[in-house]
Amino acid sequence: MTNIILLGPPGSGKGTQAKLLAERIKRPHISTGDILRAAKGTELGDHASEYMNRGELVPDSILISMVEDRLANPDCASGSILDGYPRTIPQADALNRILSSLDRRIDLVINIDVPDDRLITRLSARRVCECGATYQLTFNPPKKEGICDLCGGALYQRDDDTEESVQNRLRIYKRETQPLIEYYENQGLLTAIDGGGSIKEISGEIYAHVK
Ligand code: AP5
Ligand code: MG
């Protein structure tokens, strides 16, 4: 069983790396941000997007029951890669309860560390596609401007990648999520990765730890 958490500030590369690792080790990639964005148009999705667009966290109660449902899905029986959850101490405590009720445990927590100025550069030039692909105009551009390499769809900017929202996400990350580094360090589960290298270098380093 392989249950892995990717921790890190907004723009650190959690989504990029979780996707690569999921393909490599054949475990589902669970991104709570992606699940909430995919719920757009439903009552839950519209309620969540009010928080998301401001760069605030969606309430713990919503996230905890969402993750509990997702982890009960049979595709998670031999493990999963969590990206963007947990983000608060109550979410982490709930995850321990959820996993132990399923007779599972966390195997590894990877913290991707990137300095603030680089996070802002990355997010301001991020472009995404409905198919789930993510680009960065300088470091990881699409072959054809504005068009997804994988599906030919039109690329767009996420609603929460405005400068104001990014600043707020960083502030909230420091207050609510950064304490999880010490939380998992104390449980002997944390591995820190320097997220400043290339996407390929970082994925190689993560895989070396997972193996
Ligand atoms: P979420 O979607 O999780 O956003 P986030 O944490 O702010 O992180 P990002 O997705 O912006 O960044 P990332 O680390 O995935 O980086 P990426 O790989 O894209 O959450 C969004 C919102 O949903 C939250 O603000 C909150 O409102 C709500 N939410 C979600 N989960 C929640 C929870 N548990 N509790 C409460 N609320 C929750 O990379 C960024 C860019 O950099 C890309 O353009 C990429 O191509 C590029 N890049 C990646 N790696 C590199 C590299 N090594 N070098 C250069 N460029 C790189
Ligand atoms: Mg992401």
PDB file of C-alpha atoms and ligand atoms in Angstrom:
ATOM      1  CA  MET A   1       0.000   0.000   0.000  1.00  0.00           C
ATOM      2  CA  THR A   2       1.253   3.473  -0.813  1.00  0.00           C
ATOM      3  CA  ASN A   3      -0.458   6.479   0.719  1.00  0.00           C
ATOM      4  CA  ILE A   4       1.467   9.648  -0.027  1.00  0.00           C
ATOM      5  CA  ILE A   5       0.760  13.294   0.775  1.00  0.00           C
ATOM      6  CA  LEU A   6       2.267  16.132  -1.248  1.00  0.00           C
ATOM      7  CA  LEU A   7       2.550  19.275   0.851  1.00  0.00           C
ATOM      8  CA  GLY A   8       3.704  22.675  -0.342  1.00  0.00           C
ATOM      9  CA  PRO A   9       2.640  26.251  -0.929  1.00  0.00           C
ATOM     10  CA  PRO A  10       0.468  27.309  -3.900  1.00  0.00           C
ATOM     11  CA  GLY A  11       2.537  27.017  -7.069  1.00  0.00           C
ATOM     12  CA  SER A  12       5.147  24.704  -5.553  1.00  0.00           C
ATOM     13  CA  GLY A  13       4.335  22.012  -8.119  1.00  0.00           C
ATOM     14  CA  LYS A  14       2.114  19.657  -6.078  1.00  0.00           C
ATOM     15  CA  GLY A  15      -0.274  19.089  -8.981  1.00  0.00           C
ATOM     16  CA  THR A  16       2.481  18.713 -11.588  1.00  0.00           C
ATOM     17  CA  GLN A  17       4.404  16.209  -9.463  1.00  0.00           C
ATOM     18  CA  ALA A  18       1.365  14.308  -8.167  1.00  0.00           C
ATOM     19  CA  LYS A  19       0.229  13.689 -11.741  1.00  0.00           C
ATOM     20  CA  LEU A  20       3.651  12.366 -12.802  1.00  0.00           C
ATOM     21  CA  LEU A  21       3.990  10.180  -9.713  1.00  0.00           C
ATOM     22  CA  ALA A  22       0.449   8.812 -10.097  1.00  0.00           C
ATOM     23  CA  GLU A  23       1.223   7.692 -13.643  1.00  0.00           C
ATOM     24  CA  ARG A  24       4.501   6.160 -12.543  1.00  0.00           C
ATOM     25  CA  ILE A  25       3.328   4.199  -9.512  1.00  0.00           C
ATOM     26  CA  LYS A  26      -0.251   3.646 -10.739  1.00  0.00           C
ATOM     27  CA  ARG A  27      -2.107   5.115  -7.806  1.00  0.00           C
ATOM     28  CA  PRO A  28      -4.976   7.633  -8.079  1.00  0.00           C
ATOM     29  CA  HIS A  29      -4.104  11.327  -7.878  1.00  0.00           C
ATOM     30  CA  ILE A  30      -6.539  13.046  -5.529  1.00  0.00           C
ATOM     31  CA  SER A  31      -6.466  16.838  -5.817  1.00  0.00           C
ATOM     32  CA  THR A  32      -9.070  18.501  -3.607  1.00  0.00           C
ATOM     33  CA  GLY A  33      -8.691  21.724  -5.637  1.00  0.00           C
ATOM     34  CA  ASP A  34      -9.490  19.804  -8.857  1.00  0.00           C
ATOM     35  CA  ILE A  35     -12.499  18.087  -7.236  1.00  0.00           C
ATOM     36  CA  LEU A  36     -13.875  21.438  -6.067  1.00  0.00           C
ATOM     37  CA  ARG A  37     -13.304  23.070  -9.485  1.00  0.00           C
ATOM     38  CA  ALA A  38     -14.997  20.130 -11.224  1.00  0.00           C
ATOM     39  CA  ALA A  39     -18.054  20.688  -8.989  1.00  0.00           C
ATOM     40  CA  LYS A  40     -18.634  24.147 -10.553  1.00  0.00           C
ATOM     41  CA  GLY A  41     -22.327  24.594 -11.323  1.00  0.00           C
ATOM     42  CA  THR A  42     -23.446  22.417  -8.385  1.00  0.00           C
ATOM     43  CA  GLU A  43     -24.476  23.858  -5.013  1.00  0.00           C
ATOM     44  CA  LEU A  44     -21.240  22.610  -3.401  1.00  0.00           C
ATOM     45  CA  GLY A  45     -19.035  23.900  -6.232  1.00  0.00           C
ATOM     46  CA  ASP A  46     -20.600  27.356  -6.304  1.00  0.00           C
ATOM     47  CA  HIS A  47     -20.389  27.669  -2.525  1.00  0.00           C
ATOM     48  CA  ALA A  48     -16.714  26.577  -2.616  1.00  0.00           C
ATOM     49  CA  SER A  49     -15.763  28.919  -5.468  1.00  0.00           C
ATOM     50  CA  GLU A  50     -16.662  31.944  -3.326  1.00  0.00           C
ATOM     51  CA  TYR A  51     -13.834  30.970  -0.958  1.00  0.00           C
ATOM     52  CA  MET A  52     -11.488  29.800  -3.706  1.00  0.00           C
ATOM     53  CA  ASN A  53     -11.672  32.977  -5.797  1.00  0.00           C
ATOM     54  CA  ARG A  54     -10.713  35.026  -2.738  1.00  0.00           C
ATOM     55  CA  GLY A  55      -7.819  32.659  -2.052  1.00  0.00           C
ATOM     56  CA  GLU A  56      -9.356  31.461   1.224  1.00  0.00           C
ATOM     57  CA  LEU A  57      -9.705  27.887   2.451  1.00  0.00           C
ATOM     58  CA  VAL A  58     -13.026  26.105   2.002  1.00  0.00           C
ATOM     59  CA  PRO A  59     -14.399  25.060   5.451  1.00  0.00           C
ATOM     60  CA  ASP A  60     -12.869  21.927   6.988  1.00  0.00           C
ATOM     61  CA  SER A  61     -16.221  20.123   7.352  1.00  0.00           C
ATOM     62  CA  ILE A  62     -16.770  20.178   3.561  1.00  0.00           C
ATOM     63  CA  LEU A  63     -13.254  18.956   2.776  1.00  0.00           C
ATOM     64  CA  ILE A  64     -13.234  16.224   5.398  1.00  0.00           C
ATOM     65  CA  SER A  65     -16.426  14.573   4.158  1.00  0.00           C
ATOM     66  CA  MET A  66     -15.299  14.982   0.536  1.00  0.00           C
ATOM     67  CA  VAL A  67     -11.993  13.194   1.205  1.00  0.00           C
ATOM     68  CA  GLU A  68     -13.675  10.530   3.321  1.00  0.00           C
ATOM     69  CA  ASP A  69     -15.971   9.679   0.379  1.00  0.00           C
ATOM     70  CA  ARG A  70     -13.136   9.732  -2.136  1.00  0.00           C
ATOM     71  CA  LEU A  71     -10.843   7.473  -0.077  1.00  0.00           C
ATOM     72  CA  ALA A  72     -13.626   4.923   0.376  1.00  0.00           C
ATOM     73  CA  ASN A  73     -13.674   4.452  -3.407  1.00  0.00           C
ATOM     74  CA  PRO A  74     -12.264   1.015  -4.383  1.00  0.00           C
ATOM     75  CA  ASP A  75      -9.579   2.588  -6.616  1.00  0.00           C
ATOM     76  CA  CYS A  76      -7.838   3.812  -3.422  1.00  0.00           C
ATOM     77  CA  ALA A  77      -7.605   0.331  -1.879  1.00  0.00           C
ATOM     78  CA  SER A  78      -3.901   0.008  -2.662  1.00  0.00           C
ATOM     79  CA  GLY A  79      -3.046   3.628  -1.954  1.00  0.00           C
ATOM     80  CA  SER A  80      -3.416   7.167  -3.254  1.00  0.00           C
ATOM     81  CA  ILE A  81      -1.532  10.418  -3.761  1.00  0.00           C
ATOM     82  CA  LEU A  82      -3.107  13.340  -1.941  1.00  0.00           C
ATOM     83  CA  ASP A  83      -2.462  16.811  -3.429  1.00  0.00           C
ATOM     84  CA  GLY A  84      -3.837  19.795  -1.514  1.00  0.00           C
ATOM     85  CA  TYR A  85      -5.216  17.841   1.425  1.00  0.00           C
ATOM     86  CA  PRO A  86      -4.700  18.116   4.374  1.00  0.00           C
ATOM     87  CA  ARG A  87      -4.290  21.860   4.668  1.00  0.00           C
ATOM     88  CA  THR A  88      -5.128  22.398   8.351  1.00  0.00           C
ATOM     89  CA  ILE A  89      -4.416  20.485  11.566  1.00  0.00           C
ATOM     90  CA  PRO A  90      -8.107  19.446  11.949  1.00  0.00           C
ATOM     91  CA  GLN A  91      -7.995  18.054   8.366  1.00  0.00           C
ATOM     92  CA  ALA A  92      -4.818  16.111   9.206  1.00  0.00           C
ATOM     93  CA  ASP A  93      -6.356  14.709  12.401  1.00  0.00           C
ATOM     94  CA  ALA A  94      -9.453  13.696  10.416  1.00  0.00           C
ATOM     95  CA  LEU A  95      -7.280  12.000   7.788  1.00  0.00           C
ATOM     96  CA  ASN A  96      -5.633   9.852  10.466  1.00  0.00           C
ATOM     97  CA  ARG A  97      -9.091   8.794  11.672  1.00  0.00           C
ATOM     98  CA  ILE A  98     -10.354   8.101   8.138  1.00  0.00           C
ATOM     99  CA  LEU A  99      -7.301   6.040   7.159  1.00  0.00           C
ATOM    100  CA  SER A 100      -7.231   4.009  10.351  1.00  0.00           C
ATOM    101  CA  SER A 101     -10.939   3.188   9.949  1.00  0.00           C
ATOM    102  CA  LEU A 102      -9.994   1.783   6.522  1.00  0.00           C
ATOM    103  CA  ASP A 103      -7.023  -0.060   8.042  1.00  0.00           C
ATOM    104  CA  ARG A 104      -4.564   2.152   6.173  1.00  0.00           C
ATOM    105  CA  ARG A 105      -1.901   4.636   7.183  1.00  0.00           C
ATOM    106  CA  ILE A 106       0.174   7.438   5.706  1.00  0.00           C
ATOM    107  CA  ASP A 107       3.479   6.115   4.350  1.00  0.00           C
ATOM    108  CA  LEU A 108       5.195   9.320   3.306  1.00  0.00           C
ATOM    109  CA  VAL A 109       4.681  13.092   3.342  1.00  0.00           C
ATOM    110  CA  ILE A 110       6.700  15.046   0.798  1.00  0.00           C
ATOM    111  CA  ASN A 111       7.095  18.764   1.370  1.00  0.00           C
ATOM    112  CA  ILE A 112       8.000  20.699  -1.777  1.00  0.00           C
ATOM    113  CA  ASP A 113       9.838  23.837  -0.755  1.00  0.00           C
ATOM    114  CA  VAL A 114       9.973  26.874  -3.109  1.00  0.00           C
ATOM    115  CA  PRO A 115      10.721  30.536  -2.235  1.00  0.00           C
ATOM    116  CA  ASP A 116       7.776  33.003  -2.402  1.00  0.00           C
ATOM    117  CA  ASP A 117       9.087  35.128  -5.282  1.00  0.00           C
ATOM    118  CA  ARG A 118       9.321  32.068  -7.504  1.00  0.00           C
ATOM    119  CA  LEU A 119       5.789  30.937  -6.575  1.00  0.00           C
ATOM    120  CA  ILE A 120       4.352  34.253  -7.715  1.00  0.00           C
ATOM    121  CA  THR A 121       6.249  34.078 -11.045  1.00  0.00           C
ATOM    122  CA  ARG A 122       5.030  30.532 -11.642  1.00  0.00           C
ATOM    123  CA  LEU A 123       1.375  31.198 -10.851  1.00  0.00           C
ATOM    124  CA  SER A 124       1.066  34.438 -12.797  1.00  0.00           C
ATOM    125  CA  ALA A 125       2.122  32.600 -15.984  1.00  0.00           C
ATOM    126  CA  ARG A 126       0.269  29.321 -15.341  1.00  0.00           C
ATOM    127  CA  ARG A 127      -2.212  28.233 -17.999  1.00  0.00           C
ATOM    128  CA  VAL A 128      -4.499  25.225 -17.620  1.00  0.00           C
ATOM    129  CA  CYS A 129      -6.753  23.100 -19.809  1.00  0.00           C
ATOM    130  CA  GLU A 130     -10.109  21.443 -19.059  1.00  0.00           C
ATOM    131  CA  CYS A 131      -8.388  18.066 -19.672  1.00  0.00           C
ATOM    132  CA  GLY A 132      -6.214  18.589 -16.574  1.00  0.00           C
ATOM    133  CA  ALA A 133      -2.978  19.608 -18.312  1.00  0.00           C
ATOM    134  CA  THR A 134      -1.006  22.473 -16.744  1.00  0.00           C
ATOM    135  CA  TYR A 135       1.530  24.742 -18.477  1.00  0.00           C
ATOM    136  CA  GLN A 136       3.786  27.600 -17.479  1.00  0.00           C
ATOM    137  CA  LEU A 137       4.480  30.174 -20.180  1.00  0.00           C
ATOM    138  CA  THR A 138       8.230  30.413 -19.452  1.00  0.00           C
ATOM    139  CA  PHE A 139       9.289  27.042 -18.018  1.00  0.00           C
ATOM    140  CA  ASN A 140       6.800  24.630 -19.522  1.00  0.00           C
ATOM    141  CA  PRO A 141       5.044  26.336 -22.468  1.00  0.00           C
ATOM    142  CA  PRO A 142       2.568  24.651 -24.837  1.00  0.00           C
ATOM    143  CA  LYS A 143       3.915  23.971 -28.346  1.00  0.00           C
ATOM    144  CA  LYS A 144       1.281  26.263 -29.848  1.00  0.00           C
ATOM    145  CA  GLU A 145       0.286  29.434 -27.971  1.00  0.00           C
ATOM    146  CA  GLY A 146      -3.040  29.115 -26.144  1.00  0.00           C
ATOM    147  CA  ILE A 147      -3.620  25.491 -27.245  1.00  0.00           C
ATOM    148  CA  CYS A 148      -3.251  22.332 -25.171  1.00  0.00           C
ATOM    149  CA  ASP A 149      -0.583  19.915 -26.545  1.00  0.00           C
ATOM    150  CA  LEU A 150      -2.553  16.917 -25.301  1.00  0.00           C
ATOM    151  CA  CYS A 151      -6.141  17.569 -26.414  1.00  0.00           C
ATOM    152  CA  GLY A 152      -6.102  20.729 -28.577  1.00  0.00           C
ATOM    153  CA  GLY A 153      -8.378  22.532 -26.075  1.00  0.00           C
ATOM    154  CA  ALA A 154      -8.144  26.278 -25.360  1.00  0.00           C
ATOM    155  CA  LEU A 155      -5.885  27.185 -22.430  1.00  0.00           C
ATOM    156  CA  TYR A 156      -7.102  29.605 -19.753  1.00  0.00           C
ATOM    157  CA  GLN A 157      -5.996  31.190 -16.482  1.00  0.00           C
ATOM    158  CA  ARG A 158      -7.418  29.882 -13.193  1.00  0.00           C
ATOM    159  CA  ASP A 159      -9.809  32.342 -11.457  1.00  0.00           C
ATOM    160  CA  ASP A 160      -7.617  32.316  -8.340  1.00  0.00           C
ATOM    161  CA  ASP A 161      -4.346  33.106 -10.146  1.00  0.00           C
ATOM    162  CA  THR A 162      -4.916  36.876  -9.857  1.00  0.00           C
ATOM    163  CA  GLU A 163      -2.197  38.718  -7.928  1.00  0.00           C
ATOM    164  CA  GLU A 164      -4.527  39.536  -5.017  1.00  0.00           C
ATOM    165  CA  SER A 165      -5.736  35.964  -4.652  1.00  0.00           C
ATOM    166  CA  VAL A 166      -2.206  34.521  -4.920  1.00  0.00           C
ATOM    167  CA  GLN A 167      -0.988  36.853  -2.124  1.00  0.00           C
ATOM    168  CA  ASN A 168      -3.915  35.758   0.038  1.00  0.00           C
ATOM    169  CA  ARG A 169      -3.295  32.053  -0.685  1.00  0.00           C
ATOM    170  CA  LEU A 170       0.338  32.471   0.391  1.00  0.00           C
ATOM    171  CA  ARG A 171      -0.666  34.271   3.591  1.00  0.00           C
ATOM    172  CA  ILE A 172      -3.208  31.586   4.468  1.00  0.00           C
ATOM    173  CA  TYR A 173      -0.754  28.807   3.565  1.00  0.00           C
ATOM    174  CA  LYS A 174       1.714  30.200   6.126  1.00  0.00           C
ATOM    175  CA  ARG A 175      -0.891  30.500   8.843  1.00  0.00           C
ATOM    176  CA  GLU A 176      -2.940  27.318   8.352  1.00  0.00           C
ATOM    177  CA  THR A 177      -0.897  24.791   6.363  1.00  0.00           C
ATOM    178  CA  GLN A 178       2.769  25.414   7.217  1.00  0.00           C
ATOM    179  CA  PRO A 179       2.240  24.032  10.777  1.00  0.00           C
ATOM    180  CA  LEU A 180       1.649  20.626   9.123  1.00  0.00           C
ATOM    181  CA  ILE A 181       5.375  20.432   8.331  1.00  0.00           C
ATOM    182  CA  GLU A 182       6.180  20.149  12.037  1.00  0.00           C
ATOM    183  CA  TYR A 183       3.091  17.962  12.623  1.00  0.00           C
ATOM    184  CA  TYR A 184       4.360  15.335  10.162  1.00  0.00           C
ATOM    185  CA  GLU A 185       8.016  15.821  11.132  1.00  0.00           C
ATOM    186  CA  ASN A 186       7.044  14.868  14.686  1.00  0.00           C
ATOM    187  CA  GLN A 187       5.425  11.692  13.327  1.00  0.00           C
ATOM    188  CA  GLY A 188       8.633  10.819  11.429  1.00  0.00           C
ATOM    189  CA  LEU A 189       6.814  10.915   8.080  1.00  0.00           C
ATOM    190  CA  LEU A 190       8.220  14.052   6.445  1.00  0.00           C
ATOM    191  CA  THR A 191      10.706  14.269   3.572  1.00  0.00           C
ATOM    192  CA  ALA A 192      11.677  17.736   2.324  1.00  0.00           C
ATOM    193  CA  ILE A 193      12.395  18.315  -1.365  1.00  0.00           C
ATOM    194  CA  ASP A 194      13.929  21.416  -2.911  1.00  0.00           C
ATOM    195  CA  GLY A 195      11.252  22.428  -5.432  1.00  0.00           C
ATOM    196  CA  GLY A 196      13.492  24.945  -7.220  1.00  0.00           C
ATOM    197  CA  GLY A 197      14.885  22.519  -9.837  1.00  0.00           C
ATOM    198  CA  SER A 198      13.359  21.435 -13.131  1.00  0.00           C
ATOM    199  CA  ILE A 199      10.109  19.432 -13.215  1.00  0.00           C
ATOM    200  CA  LYS A 200      12.090  16.375 -14.316  1.00  0.00           C
ATOM    201  CA  GLU A 201      14.754  16.685 -11.598  1.00  0.00           C
ATOM    202  CA  ILE A 202      12.119  17.021  -8.889  1.00  0.00           C
ATOM    203  CA  SER A 203      10.067  14.074 -10.144  1.00  0.00           C
ATOM    204  CA  GLY A 204      13.220  11.919 -10.130  1.00  0.00           C
ATOM    205  CA  GLU A 205      13.957  12.934  -6.559  1.00  0.00           C
ATOM    206  CA  ILE A 206      10.390  12.244  -5.409  1.00  0.00           C
ATOM    207  CA  TYR A 207      10.371   8.844  -7.082  1.00  0.00           C
ATOM    208  CA  ALA A 208      13.674   7.944  -5.403  1.00  0.00           C
ATOM    209  CA  HIS A 209      12.056   8.562  -1.996  1.00  0.00           C
ATOM    210  CA  VAL A 210       8.879   6.674  -2.865  1.00  0.00           C
ATOM    211  CA  LYS A 211      10.757   3.596  -4.091  1.00  0.00           C
TER     212      LYS A 211
HETATM  213  P1  AP5 B   1      -5.404  23.964  -5.166  1.00  0.00           P
HETATM  214  O1  AP5 B   1      -5.961  23.723  -6.505  1.00  0.00           O
HETATM  215  O2  AP5 B   1      -4.858  22.849  -4.396  1.00  0.00           O
HETATM  216  O3  AP5 B   1      -4.353  25.145  -5.299  1.00  0.00           O
HETATM  217  P2  AP5 B   1      -3.000  25.517  -4.490  1.00  0.00           P
HETATM  218  O4  AP5 B   1      -2.680  24.768  -3.287  1.00  0.00           O
HETATM  219  O5  AP5 B   1      -3.088  26.988  -4.317  1.00  0.00           O
HETATM  220  O6  AP5 B   1      -1.897  25.039  -5.400  1.00  0.00           O
HETATM  221  P3  AP5 B   1      -1.798  25.211  -6.923  1.00  0.00           P
HETATM  222  O7  AP5 B   1      -2.666  24.207  -7.602  1.00  0.00           O
HETATM  223  O8  AP5 B   1      -1.992  26.656  -7.281  1.00  0.00           O
HETATM  224  O9  AP5 B   1      -0.260  24.894  -7.162  1.00  0.00           O
HETATM  225  P4  AP5 B   1       0.494  23.502  -7.274  1.00  0.00           P
HETATM  226  O10 AP5 B   1       1.362  23.344  -6.085  1.00  0.00           O
HETATM  227  O11 AP5 B   1      -0.438  22.408  -7.623  1.00  0.00           O
HETATM  228  O12 AP5 B   1       1.439  23.838  -8.505  1.00  0.00           O
HETATM  229  P5  AP5 B   1       1.354  23.409 -10.053  1.00  0.00           P
HETATM  230  O13 AP5 B   1       1.845  22.020 -10.209  1.00  0.00           O
HETATM  231  O14 AP5 B   1       0.072  23.784 -10.674  1.00  0.00           O
HETATM  232  O15 AP5 B   1      -6.535  24.658  -4.273  1.00  0.00           O
HETATM  233  C1  AP5 B   1      -7.257  25.752  -4.776  1.00  0.00           C
HETATM  234  C2  AP5 B   1      -8.237  26.250  -3.729  1.00  0.00           C
HETATM  235  O16 AP5 B   1      -9.177  25.210  -3.419  1.00  0.00           O
HETATM  236  C3  AP5 B   1      -7.634  26.642  -2.385  1.00  0.00           C
HETATM  237  O17 AP5 B   1      -7.118  27.960  -2.389  1.00  0.00           O
HETATM  238  C4  AP5 B   1      -8.852  26.488  -1.474  1.00  0.00           C
HETATM  239  O18 AP5 B   1      -9.736  27.564  -1.633  1.00  0.00           O
HETATM  240  C5  AP5 B   1      -9.538  25.249  -2.035  1.00  0.00           C
HETATM  241  N1  AP5 B   1      -9.043  24.006  -1.401  1.00  0.00           N
HETATM  242  C6  AP5 B   1      -8.405  22.959  -2.007  1.00  0.00           C
HETATM  243  N2  AP5 B   1      -8.075  22.032  -1.116  1.00  0.00           N
HETATM  244  C7  AP5 B   1      -8.501  22.471   0.087  1.00  0.00           C
HETATM  245  C8  AP5 B   1      -8.423  21.970   1.402  1.00  0.00           C
HETATM  246  N3  AP5 B   1      -7.833  20.782   1.673  1.00  0.00           N
HETATM  247  N4  AP5 B   1      -8.962  22.696   2.398  1.00  0.00           N
HETATM  248  C9  AP5 B   1      -9.590  23.881   2.163  1.00  0.00           C
HETATM  249  N5  AP5 B   1      -9.690  24.426   0.938  1.00  0.00           N
HETATM  250  C10 AP5 B   1      -9.142  23.732  -0.099  1.00  0.00           C
HETATM  251  O19 AP5 B   1       2.512  24.376 -10.623  1.00  0.00           O
HETATM  252  C11 AP5 B   1       2.316  25.797 -10.652  1.00  0.00           C
HETATM  253  C12 AP5 B   1       2.889  26.357 -11.963  1.00  0.00           C
HETATM  254  O20 AP5 B   1       4.315  26.186 -11.960  1.00  0.00           O
HETATM  255  C13 AP5 B   1       2.388  25.636 -13.225  1.00  0.00           C
HETATM  256  O21 AP5 B   1       2.270  26.573 -14.246  1.00  0.00           O
HETATM  257  C14 AP5 B   1       3.496  24.592 -13.531  1.00  0.00           C
HETATM  258  O22 AP5 B   1       3.585  24.307 -14.905  1.00  0.00           O
HETATM  259  C15 AP5 B   1       4.747  25.340 -13.039  1.00  0.00           C
HETATM  260  N6  AP5 B   1       5.771  24.459 -12.463  1.00  0.00           N
HETATM  261  C16 AP5 B   1       5.593  23.329 -11.723  1.00  0.00           C
HETATM  262  N7  AP5 B   1       6.787  22.806 -11.351  1.00  0.00           N
HETATM  263  C17 AP5 B   1       7.736  23.665 -11.859  1.00  0.00           C
HETATM  264  C18 AP5 B   1       9.171  23.664 -11.793  1.00  0.00           C
HETATM  265  N8  AP5 B   1       9.858  22.719 -11.140  1.00  0.00           N
HETATM  266  N9  AP5 B   1       9.827  24.679 -12.416  1.00  0.00           N
HETATM  267  C19 AP5 B   1       9.121  25.655 -13.081  1.00  0.00           C
HETATM  268  N10 AP5 B   1       7.769  25.690 -13.181  1.00  0.00           N
HETATM  269  C20 AP5 B   1       7.086  24.703 -12.557  1.00  0.00           C
HETATM  270 MG    MG B   2      -2.525  22.222  -7.892  1.00  0.00          MG
END
